Coordinates of C-alpha atoms in Angstrom, one line a residue:
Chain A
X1 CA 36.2 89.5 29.6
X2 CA 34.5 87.5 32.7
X3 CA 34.4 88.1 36.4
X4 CA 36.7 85.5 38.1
X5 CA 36.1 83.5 41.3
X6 CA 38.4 81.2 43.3
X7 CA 36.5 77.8 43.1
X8 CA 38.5 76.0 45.2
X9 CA 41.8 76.2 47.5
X10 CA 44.2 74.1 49.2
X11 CA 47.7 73.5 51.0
X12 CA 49.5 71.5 52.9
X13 CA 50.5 71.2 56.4
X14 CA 53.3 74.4 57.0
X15 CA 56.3 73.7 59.0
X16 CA 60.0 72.1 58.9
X17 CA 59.1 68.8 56.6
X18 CA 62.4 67.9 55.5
X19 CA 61.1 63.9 54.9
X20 CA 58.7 65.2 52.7
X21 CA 59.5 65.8 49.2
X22 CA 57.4 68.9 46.9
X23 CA 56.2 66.0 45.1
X24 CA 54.6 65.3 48.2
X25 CA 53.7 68.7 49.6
X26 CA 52.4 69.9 46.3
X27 CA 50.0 66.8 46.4
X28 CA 48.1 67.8 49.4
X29 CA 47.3 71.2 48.3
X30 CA 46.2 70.5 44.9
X31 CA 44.4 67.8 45.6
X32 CA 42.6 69.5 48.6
X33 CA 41.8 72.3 46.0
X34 CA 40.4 70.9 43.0
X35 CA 38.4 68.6 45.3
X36 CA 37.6 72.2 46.8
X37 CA 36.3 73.1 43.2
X38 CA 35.2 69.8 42.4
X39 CA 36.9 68.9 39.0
X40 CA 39.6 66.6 38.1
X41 CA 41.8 68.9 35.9
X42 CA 42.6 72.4 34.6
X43 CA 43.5 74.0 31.2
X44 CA 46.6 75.6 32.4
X45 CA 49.1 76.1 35.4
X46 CA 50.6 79.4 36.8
X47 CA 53.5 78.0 39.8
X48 CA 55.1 80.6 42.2
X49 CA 58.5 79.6 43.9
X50 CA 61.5 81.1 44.8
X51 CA 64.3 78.5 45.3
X52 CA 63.0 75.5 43.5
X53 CA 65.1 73.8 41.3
X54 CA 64.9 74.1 37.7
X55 CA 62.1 72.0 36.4
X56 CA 60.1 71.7 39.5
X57 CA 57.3 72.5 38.1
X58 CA 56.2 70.0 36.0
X59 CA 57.9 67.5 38.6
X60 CA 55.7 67.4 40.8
X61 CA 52.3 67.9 38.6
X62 CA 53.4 64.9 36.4
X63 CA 53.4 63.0 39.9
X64 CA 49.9 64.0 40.0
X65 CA 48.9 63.7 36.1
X66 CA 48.7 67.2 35.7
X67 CA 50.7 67.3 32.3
X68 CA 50.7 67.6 28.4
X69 CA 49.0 71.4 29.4
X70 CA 50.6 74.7 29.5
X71 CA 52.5 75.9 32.8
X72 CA 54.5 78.5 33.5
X73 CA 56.8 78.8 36.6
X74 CA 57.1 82.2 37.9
X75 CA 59.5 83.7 40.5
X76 CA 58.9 87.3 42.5
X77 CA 60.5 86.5 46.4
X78 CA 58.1 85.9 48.7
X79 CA 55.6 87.6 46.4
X80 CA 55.7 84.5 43.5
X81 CA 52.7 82.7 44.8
X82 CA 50.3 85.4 44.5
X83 CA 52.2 86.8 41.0
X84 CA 51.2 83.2 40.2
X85 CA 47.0 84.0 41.5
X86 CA 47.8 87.2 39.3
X87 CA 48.7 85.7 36.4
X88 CA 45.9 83.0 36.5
X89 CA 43.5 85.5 37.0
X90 CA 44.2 87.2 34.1
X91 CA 44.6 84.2 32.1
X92 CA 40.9 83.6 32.9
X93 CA 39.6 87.4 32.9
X94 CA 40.8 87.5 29.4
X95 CA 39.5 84.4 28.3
X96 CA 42.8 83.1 27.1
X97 CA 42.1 79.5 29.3
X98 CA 38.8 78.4 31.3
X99 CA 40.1 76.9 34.1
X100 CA 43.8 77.4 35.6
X101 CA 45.4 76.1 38.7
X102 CA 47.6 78.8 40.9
X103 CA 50.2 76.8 42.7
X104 CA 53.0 77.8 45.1
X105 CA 55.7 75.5 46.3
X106 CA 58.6 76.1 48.6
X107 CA 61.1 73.6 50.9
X108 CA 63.2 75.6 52.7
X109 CA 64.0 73.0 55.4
X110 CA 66.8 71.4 53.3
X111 CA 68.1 74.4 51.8
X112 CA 69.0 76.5 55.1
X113 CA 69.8 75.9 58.2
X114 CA 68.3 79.5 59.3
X115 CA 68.1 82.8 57.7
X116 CA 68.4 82.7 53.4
X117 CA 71.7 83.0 52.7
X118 CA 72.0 86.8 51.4
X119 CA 72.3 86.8 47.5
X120 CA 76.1 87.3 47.0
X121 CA 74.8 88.9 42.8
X122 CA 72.7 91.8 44.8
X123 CA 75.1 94.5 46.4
X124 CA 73.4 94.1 49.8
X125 CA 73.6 90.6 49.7
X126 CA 76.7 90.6 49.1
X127 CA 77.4 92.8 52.0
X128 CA 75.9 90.5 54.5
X129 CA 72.3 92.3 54.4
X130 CA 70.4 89.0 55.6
X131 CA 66.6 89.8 55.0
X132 CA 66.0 89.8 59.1
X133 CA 68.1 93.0 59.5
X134 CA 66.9 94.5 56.4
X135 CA 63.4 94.5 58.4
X136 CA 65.4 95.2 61.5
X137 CA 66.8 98.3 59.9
X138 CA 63.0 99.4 59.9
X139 CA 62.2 98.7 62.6
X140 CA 64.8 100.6 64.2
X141 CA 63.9 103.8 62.6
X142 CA 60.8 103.2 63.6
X143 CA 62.0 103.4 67.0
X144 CA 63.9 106.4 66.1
X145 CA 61.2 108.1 64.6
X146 CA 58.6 107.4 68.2
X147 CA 56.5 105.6 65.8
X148 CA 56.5 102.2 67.7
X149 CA 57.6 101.0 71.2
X150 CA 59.3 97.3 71.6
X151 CA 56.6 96.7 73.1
X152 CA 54.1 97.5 70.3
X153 CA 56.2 95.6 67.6
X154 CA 56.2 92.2 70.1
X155 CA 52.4 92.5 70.5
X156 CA 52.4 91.6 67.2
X157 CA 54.0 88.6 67.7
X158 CA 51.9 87.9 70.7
X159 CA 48.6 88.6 68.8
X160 CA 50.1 86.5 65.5
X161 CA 50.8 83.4 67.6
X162 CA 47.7 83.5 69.7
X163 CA 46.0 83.2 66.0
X164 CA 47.3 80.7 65.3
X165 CA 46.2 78.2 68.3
X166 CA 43.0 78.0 66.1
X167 CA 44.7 77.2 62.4
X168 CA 45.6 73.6 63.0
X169 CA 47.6 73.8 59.5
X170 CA 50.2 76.2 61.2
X171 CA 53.6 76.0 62.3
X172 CA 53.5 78.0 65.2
X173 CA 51.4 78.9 68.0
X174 CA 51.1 79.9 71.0
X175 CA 50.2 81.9 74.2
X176 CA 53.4 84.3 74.3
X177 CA 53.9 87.4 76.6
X178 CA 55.6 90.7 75.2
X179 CA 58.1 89.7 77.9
X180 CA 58.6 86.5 76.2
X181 CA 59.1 88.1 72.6
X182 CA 61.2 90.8 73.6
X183 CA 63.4 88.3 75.6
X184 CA 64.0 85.5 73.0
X185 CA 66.6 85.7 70.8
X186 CA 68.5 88.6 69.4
X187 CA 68.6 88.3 65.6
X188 CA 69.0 91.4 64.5
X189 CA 68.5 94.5 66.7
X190 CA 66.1 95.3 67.7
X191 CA 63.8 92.2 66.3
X192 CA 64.6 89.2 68.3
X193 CA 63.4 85.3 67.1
X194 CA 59.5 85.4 68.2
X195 CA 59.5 88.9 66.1
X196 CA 60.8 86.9 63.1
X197 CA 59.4 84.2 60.6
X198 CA 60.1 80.5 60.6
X199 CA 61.9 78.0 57.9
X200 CA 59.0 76.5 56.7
X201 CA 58.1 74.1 53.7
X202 CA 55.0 74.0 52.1
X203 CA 52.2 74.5 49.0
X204 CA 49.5 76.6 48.7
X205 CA 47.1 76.1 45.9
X206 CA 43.5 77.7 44.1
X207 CA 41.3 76.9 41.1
X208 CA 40.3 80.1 39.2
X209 CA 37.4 79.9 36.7
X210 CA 34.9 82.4 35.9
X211 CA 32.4 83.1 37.5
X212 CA 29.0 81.1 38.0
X213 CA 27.2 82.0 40.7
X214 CA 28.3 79.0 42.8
X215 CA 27.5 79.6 46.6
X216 CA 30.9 78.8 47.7
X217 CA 32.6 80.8 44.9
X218 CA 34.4 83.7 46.0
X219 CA 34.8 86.2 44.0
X220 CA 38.2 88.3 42.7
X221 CA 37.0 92.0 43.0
X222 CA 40.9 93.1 42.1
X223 CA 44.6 91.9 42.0
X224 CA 47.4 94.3 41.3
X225 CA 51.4 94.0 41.0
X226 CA 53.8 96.6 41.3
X227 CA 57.8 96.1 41.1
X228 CA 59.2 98.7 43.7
X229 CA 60.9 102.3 42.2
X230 CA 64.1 103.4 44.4
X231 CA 64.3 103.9 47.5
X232 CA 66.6 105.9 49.6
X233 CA 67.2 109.3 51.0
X234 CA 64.2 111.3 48.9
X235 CA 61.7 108.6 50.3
X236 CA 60.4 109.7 53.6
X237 CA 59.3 106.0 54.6
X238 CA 61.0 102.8 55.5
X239 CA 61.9 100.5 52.9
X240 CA 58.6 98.5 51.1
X241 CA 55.8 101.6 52.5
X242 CA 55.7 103.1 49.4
X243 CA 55.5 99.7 46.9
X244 CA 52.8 98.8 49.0
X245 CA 50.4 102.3 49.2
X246 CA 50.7 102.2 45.5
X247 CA 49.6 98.5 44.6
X248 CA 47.3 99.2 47.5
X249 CA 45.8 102.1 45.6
X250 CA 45.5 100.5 42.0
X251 CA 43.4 97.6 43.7
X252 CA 41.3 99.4 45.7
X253 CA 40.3 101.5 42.3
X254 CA 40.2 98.7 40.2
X255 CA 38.0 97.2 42.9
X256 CA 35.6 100.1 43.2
X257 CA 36.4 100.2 46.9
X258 CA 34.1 102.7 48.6
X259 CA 36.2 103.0 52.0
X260 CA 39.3 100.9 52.7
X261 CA 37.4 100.5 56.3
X262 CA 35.2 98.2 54.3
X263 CA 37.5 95.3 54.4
X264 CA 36.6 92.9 57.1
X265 CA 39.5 90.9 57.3
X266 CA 43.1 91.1 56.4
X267 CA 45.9 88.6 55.6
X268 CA 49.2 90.6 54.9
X269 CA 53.5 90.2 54.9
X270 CA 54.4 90.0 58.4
X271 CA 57.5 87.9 57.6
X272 CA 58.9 90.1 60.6
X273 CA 56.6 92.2 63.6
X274 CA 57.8 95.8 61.8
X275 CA 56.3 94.2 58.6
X276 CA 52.5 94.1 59.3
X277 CA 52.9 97.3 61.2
X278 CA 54.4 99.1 58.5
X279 CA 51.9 97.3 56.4
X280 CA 48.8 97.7 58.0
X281 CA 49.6 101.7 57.7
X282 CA 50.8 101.8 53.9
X283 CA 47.4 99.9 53.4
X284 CA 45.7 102.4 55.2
X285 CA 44.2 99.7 57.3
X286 CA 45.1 102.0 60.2
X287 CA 46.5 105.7 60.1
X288 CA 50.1 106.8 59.8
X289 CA 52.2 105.7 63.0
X290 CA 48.9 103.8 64.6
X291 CA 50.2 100.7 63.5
X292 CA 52.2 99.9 66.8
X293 CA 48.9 100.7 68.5
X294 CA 46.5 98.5 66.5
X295 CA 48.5 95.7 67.5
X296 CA 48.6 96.5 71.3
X297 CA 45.5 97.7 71.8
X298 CA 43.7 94.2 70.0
X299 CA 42.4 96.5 67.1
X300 CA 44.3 94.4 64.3
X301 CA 43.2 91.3 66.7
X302 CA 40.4 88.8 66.1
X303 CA 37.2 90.7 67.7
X304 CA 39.1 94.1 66.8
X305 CA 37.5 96.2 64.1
X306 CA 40.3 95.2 62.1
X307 CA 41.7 92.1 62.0
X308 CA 44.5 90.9 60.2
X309 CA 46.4 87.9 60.1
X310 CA 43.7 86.0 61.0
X311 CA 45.4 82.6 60.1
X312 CA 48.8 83.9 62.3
X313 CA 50.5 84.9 59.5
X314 CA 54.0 84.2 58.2
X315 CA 55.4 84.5 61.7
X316 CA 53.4 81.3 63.0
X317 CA 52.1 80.0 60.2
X318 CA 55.2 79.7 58.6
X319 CA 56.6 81.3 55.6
X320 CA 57.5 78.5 52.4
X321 CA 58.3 81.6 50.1
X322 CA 56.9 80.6 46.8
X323 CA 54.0 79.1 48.6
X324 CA 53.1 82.0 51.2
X325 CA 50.8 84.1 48.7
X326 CA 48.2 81.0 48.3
X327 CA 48.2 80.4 51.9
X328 CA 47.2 84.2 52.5
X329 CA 44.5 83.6 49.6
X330 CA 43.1 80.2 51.1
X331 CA 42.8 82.0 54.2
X332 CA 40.7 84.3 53.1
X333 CA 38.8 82.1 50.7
X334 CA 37.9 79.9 54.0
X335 CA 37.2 83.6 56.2
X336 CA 35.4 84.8 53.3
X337 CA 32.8 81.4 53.0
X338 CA 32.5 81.5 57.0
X339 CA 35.0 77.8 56.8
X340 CA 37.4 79.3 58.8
X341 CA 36.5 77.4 62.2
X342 CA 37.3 79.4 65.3
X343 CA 39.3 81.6 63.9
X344 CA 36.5 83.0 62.0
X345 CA 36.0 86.8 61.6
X346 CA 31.9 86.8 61.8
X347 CA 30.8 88.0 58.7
X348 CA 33.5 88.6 56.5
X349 CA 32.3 90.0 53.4
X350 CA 35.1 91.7 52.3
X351 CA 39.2 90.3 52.6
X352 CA 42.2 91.6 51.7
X353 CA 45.8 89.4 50.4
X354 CA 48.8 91.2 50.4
X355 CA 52.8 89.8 50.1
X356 CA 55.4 91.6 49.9
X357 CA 58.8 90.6 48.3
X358 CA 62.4 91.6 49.3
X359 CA 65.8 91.2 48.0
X360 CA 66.7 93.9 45.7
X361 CA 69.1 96.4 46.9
X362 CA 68.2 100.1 45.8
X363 CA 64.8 99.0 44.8
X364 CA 61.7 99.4 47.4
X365 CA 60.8 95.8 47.4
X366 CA 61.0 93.5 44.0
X367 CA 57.4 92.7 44.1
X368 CA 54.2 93.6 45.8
X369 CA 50.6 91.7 45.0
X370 CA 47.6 93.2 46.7
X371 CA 43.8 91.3 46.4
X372 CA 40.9 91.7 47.2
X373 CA 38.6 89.4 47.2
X374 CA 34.7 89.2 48.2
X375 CA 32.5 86.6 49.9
X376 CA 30.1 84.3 47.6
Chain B
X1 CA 84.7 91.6 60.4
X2 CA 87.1 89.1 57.2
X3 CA 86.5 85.4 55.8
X4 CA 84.1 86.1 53.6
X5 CA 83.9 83.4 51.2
X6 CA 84.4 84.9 47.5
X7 CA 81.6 84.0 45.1
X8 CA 82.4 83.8 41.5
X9 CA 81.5 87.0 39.2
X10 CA 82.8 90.6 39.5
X11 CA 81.8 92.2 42.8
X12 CA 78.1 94.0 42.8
X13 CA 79.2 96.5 45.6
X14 CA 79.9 100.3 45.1
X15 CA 83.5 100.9 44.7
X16 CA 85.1 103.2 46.8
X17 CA 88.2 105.6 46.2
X18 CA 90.2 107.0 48.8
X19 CA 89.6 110.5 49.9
X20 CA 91.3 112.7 52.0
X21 CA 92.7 111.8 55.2
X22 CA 92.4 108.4 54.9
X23 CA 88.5 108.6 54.1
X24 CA 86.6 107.2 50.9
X25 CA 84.3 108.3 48.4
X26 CA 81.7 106.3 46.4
X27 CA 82.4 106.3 42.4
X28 CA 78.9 106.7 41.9
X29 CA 76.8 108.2 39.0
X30 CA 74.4 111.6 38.8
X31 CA 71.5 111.6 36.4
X32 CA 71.9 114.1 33.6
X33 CA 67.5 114.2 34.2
X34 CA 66.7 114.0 37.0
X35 CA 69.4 115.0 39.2
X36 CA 69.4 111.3 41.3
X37 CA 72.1 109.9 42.6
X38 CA 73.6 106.1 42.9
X39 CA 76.2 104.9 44.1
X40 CA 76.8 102.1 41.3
X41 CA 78.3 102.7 37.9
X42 CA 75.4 101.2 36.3
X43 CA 74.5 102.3 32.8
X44 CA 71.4 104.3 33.4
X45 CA 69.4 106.1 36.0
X46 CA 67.4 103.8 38.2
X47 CA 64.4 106.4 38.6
X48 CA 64.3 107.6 35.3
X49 CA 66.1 105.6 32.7
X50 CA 67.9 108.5 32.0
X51 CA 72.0 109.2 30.7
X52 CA 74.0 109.5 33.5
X53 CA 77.7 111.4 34.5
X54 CA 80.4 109.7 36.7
X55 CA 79.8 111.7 40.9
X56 CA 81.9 111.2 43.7
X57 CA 80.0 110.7 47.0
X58 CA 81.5 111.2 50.9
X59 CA 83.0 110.9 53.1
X60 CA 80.7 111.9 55.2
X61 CA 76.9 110.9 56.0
X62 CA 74.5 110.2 58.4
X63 CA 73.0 107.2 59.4
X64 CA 69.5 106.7 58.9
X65 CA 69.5 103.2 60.8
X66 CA 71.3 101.0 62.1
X67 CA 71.5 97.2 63.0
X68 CA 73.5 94.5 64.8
X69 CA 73.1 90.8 62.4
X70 CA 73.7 88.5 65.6
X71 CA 72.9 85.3 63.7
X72 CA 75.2 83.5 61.2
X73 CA 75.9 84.4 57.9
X74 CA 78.2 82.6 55.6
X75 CA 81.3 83.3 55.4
X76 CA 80.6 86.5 58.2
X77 CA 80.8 85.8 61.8
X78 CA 78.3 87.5 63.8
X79 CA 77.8 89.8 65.3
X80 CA 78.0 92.8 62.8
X81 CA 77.1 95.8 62.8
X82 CA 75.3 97.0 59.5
X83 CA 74.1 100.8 58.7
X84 CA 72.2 102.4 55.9
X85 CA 73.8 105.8 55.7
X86 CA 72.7 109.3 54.2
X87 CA 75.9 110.7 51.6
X88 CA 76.2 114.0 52.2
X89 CA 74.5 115.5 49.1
X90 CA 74.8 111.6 47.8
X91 CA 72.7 108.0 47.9
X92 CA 72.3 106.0 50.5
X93 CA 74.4 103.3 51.2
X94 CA 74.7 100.0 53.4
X95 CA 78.4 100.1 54.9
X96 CA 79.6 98.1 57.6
X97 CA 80.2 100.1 60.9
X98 CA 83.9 99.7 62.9
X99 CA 83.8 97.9 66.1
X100 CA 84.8 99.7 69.3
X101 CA 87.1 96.1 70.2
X102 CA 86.9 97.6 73.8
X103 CA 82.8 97.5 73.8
X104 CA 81.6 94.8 76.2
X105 CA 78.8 94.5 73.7
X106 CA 78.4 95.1 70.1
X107 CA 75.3 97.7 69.6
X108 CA 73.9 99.3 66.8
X109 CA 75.5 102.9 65.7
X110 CA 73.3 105.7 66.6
X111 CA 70.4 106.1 64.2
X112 CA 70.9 109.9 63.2
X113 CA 74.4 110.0 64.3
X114 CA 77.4 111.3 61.7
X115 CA 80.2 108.8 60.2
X116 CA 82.8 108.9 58.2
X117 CA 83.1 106.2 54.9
X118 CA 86.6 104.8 54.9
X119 CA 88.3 102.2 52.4
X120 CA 86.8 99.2 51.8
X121 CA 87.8 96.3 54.3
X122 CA 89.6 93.6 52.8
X123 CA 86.6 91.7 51.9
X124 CA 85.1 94.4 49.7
X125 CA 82.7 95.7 52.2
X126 CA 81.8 100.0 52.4
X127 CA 83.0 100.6 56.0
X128 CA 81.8 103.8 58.1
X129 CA 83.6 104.9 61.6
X130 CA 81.3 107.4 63.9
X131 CA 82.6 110.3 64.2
X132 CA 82.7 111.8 68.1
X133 CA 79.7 114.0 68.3

């Protein structure tokens, strides 16, 4: 068994690239990550995406001469890109290949016009449960339950894409006001457009190896996965809380994690503003119901004891689906090596990924990856 | 709320018999384990794995939230209003609330309020009506 590090990372720009091909976008990050790592080839390939065709995969590494090795495509909802770290982890933890390549691809640009298109095979889907008012329904109880103001979920927003002026890889940013965020849009109440993620295209990419000491190796403390159990009327939490406190819990053990106030810097699911509240609690990032709070009152903001979303997240970074777990990891590869420019969290020693996926009726989220990962 | 386009394959949604006075109930299943309750005939208990025994769920429930989808959706104009509610003694569902026609705007049905499951609409949807406090 070795220890693991993440030798290298990469991506491409994130946004609506619809003259780009994944040929094209998958280039730029894998490139930009085994120069990261500084070697010309792996022994295997783990890829993460969602809505890519059949055989993407090895289309767009033979464009890059990545071929006659193994690699397996994997699909979890927004969560494939970091089941794919998972999986490459363990295929070097184990010693079953030396050095693997974790890739995430995702072009959504030319596949929607806005929101996915609910999956007519899932009962919700079916039923016209687009994945904005599946986080809407959330939020909403949240609202019914006095455990977040309006104004508390479109500080998150606000905080997200004022991150995000300092990533110039982003989609999004901005100076918004809570006025701004809570007048845009409605999408689905009570989460209007700044409170929800773009249609973005992109790929995400790392170089796993074991570890050798390298000073710009970071190392891979923990990764767990958890597939949600049911959720409904026993579960006293919003959808995706509980999948998330669990995997939360079997990473933080498996990571020997004195205090989960030891984590310096967070990258987590905000695909929508209720998300990273919700999340930032089930991590225990911040207690029960403060999560509203963190966000307003700059605590979850870079210079707050706890920031997350350094990079501004899925809402203004942009969310490619398959792609969206390696662009959490990169970010904290870069926060955790003190690369990450002026969005830098001074001193990061610690970081935390974690991606959530959706899109299972019954079920409280169809995948959940949590990582955490720790400076060189 | 109609013109959903009809994809190919049998229909994933709970099926709904009517009930009494023009209500429905959910053909759902009870777990001979663990006591849980669905509402889809699938073949074994989602928590447990366990044997399960044909349950009838409704009409009535409470809503544990509540949404308006303003945005398109294929096949569904918007705006709709969505709700996850609470069976009485039964699963939670999604169900598609009624619209008030004479409502100046669509909103949300109240999060803890009571409704009433009636026959699917046309499309196959599980529909809810409030019922007056």
């Amino acid at each position: 068994m070795s220890t693991v590090s993440v030798h290298g990372v990469g991506t491409s720009h994130f946004g609506r690239q619809p003259e780009r091909d994944l040929v094209a976008l998958a280039w730029d990050a894998v490139r930009e990550a085994f120069a990261d790592a500084d070697v010309t080839g792996v022994d295997a390939v783990w890829v993460g995406t969602v809505f890519g065709p059949p055989g993407v995969a090895q289309r767009v590494l033979r464009a890059m001469g990545v071929t006659g090795i193994p690699v397996i495509t994997v699909e979890n909802a927004c969560a494939s890109g970091t089941t794919a770290f998972l999986e490459a982890h363990e295929a070097v933890r184990t010693g079953r290949y030396g050095r693997v390549l974790a890739l995430g691809i995702e072009q959504m640009s030319t596949a929607f016009a806005g929101a996915i298109t609910p999956e007519p095979t899932d009962p919700e889907g079916r039923s016209g449960l687009a994945l904005p008012a599946l986080y809407a329904m959330a939020a909403a109880r949240y609202l019914y339950d006095g455990a977040v103001t309006p104004a508390q979920l479109a500080a998150v927003s606000v905080k997200n894409h004022a991150h995000a002026l300092h990533n110039p890889r982003a989609q999004y940013a901005g100076h918004h006001t809570v006025e701004e965020v809570l007048g845009s849009r409605m999408i689905a109440d009570p989460l209007t457009l700044l409170q929800c993620c773009p249609t973005s295209d992109g790929a995400a990419a790392a170089v796993l190896a074991p570890a050798s000491g390298g000073s710009r190796e970071v190392g891979v403390r923990a990764v767990a996965l958890r597939s949600g159990a049911p959720w409904n009327h026993r579960s006293p939490h919003v959808w995706g809380h509980d999948v998330v406190r669990d995997t939360a819990a079997e990473a933080f053990a498996a990571a020997g994690l004195d205090a989960v106030s030891d984590l310096d810097v967070a990258e987590v699911h905000d695909a929508f503003t209720i998300g990273e509240i919700v999340t930032t609690e089930a991590l225990g990032l911040v207690a029960p119901g403060e999560g509203g709070k963190a966000a307003e009152s700059g605590v979850t903001a870079l210079g707050g004891t706890r920031p997350v979303n350094p990079s501004g997240g899925l809402l203004s970074r942009g969310h490619p689906l398959g792609a969206t777990g390696l662009a959490q990891l990169a970010e904290i590869v870069w926060q955790l090596r003190g690369e990450a420019g002026r969005r830098q969290v001074d001193g990061a020693r610690l970081g935390l990924v974690e991606t959530m996926g959706g899109g299972v009726s019954v079920l409280d989220g169809n995948a959940c990856v949590v990582a955490v990962l720790e400076a060189p | 709320m109609g013109g959903v386009s009809a994809p190919g394959g049998p229909d994933p949604r709970p099926q709904v018999s009517p009930g009494a006075d023009g209500g429905g109930v959910v053909d759902g299943r009870r777990c001979r384990s663990c006591d849980e309750v669905s509402a889809f005939a699938w073949p074994a208990c989602p928590a447990c794995g366990g044997a399960v025994d044909p349950a009838s769920f409704g009409p009535f429930g409470t809503v544990w939230s509540a949404t308006v989808v303003r945005i398109p959706v294929p096949g569904r104009p918007p705006p709709y209003r969505l709700a996850y509610v609470d069976l009485d003694d039964g699963p939670r569902v999604l169900a598609h609330v009624v619209t008030d026609p004479t409502a100046d705007r669509v909103l949300p049905a109240p999060v803890g309020g009571r409704v009433r499951l009636l026959p699917t609409t046309d499309d196959g949807d599980l529909l809810v009506e409030v019922v007056p406090a």
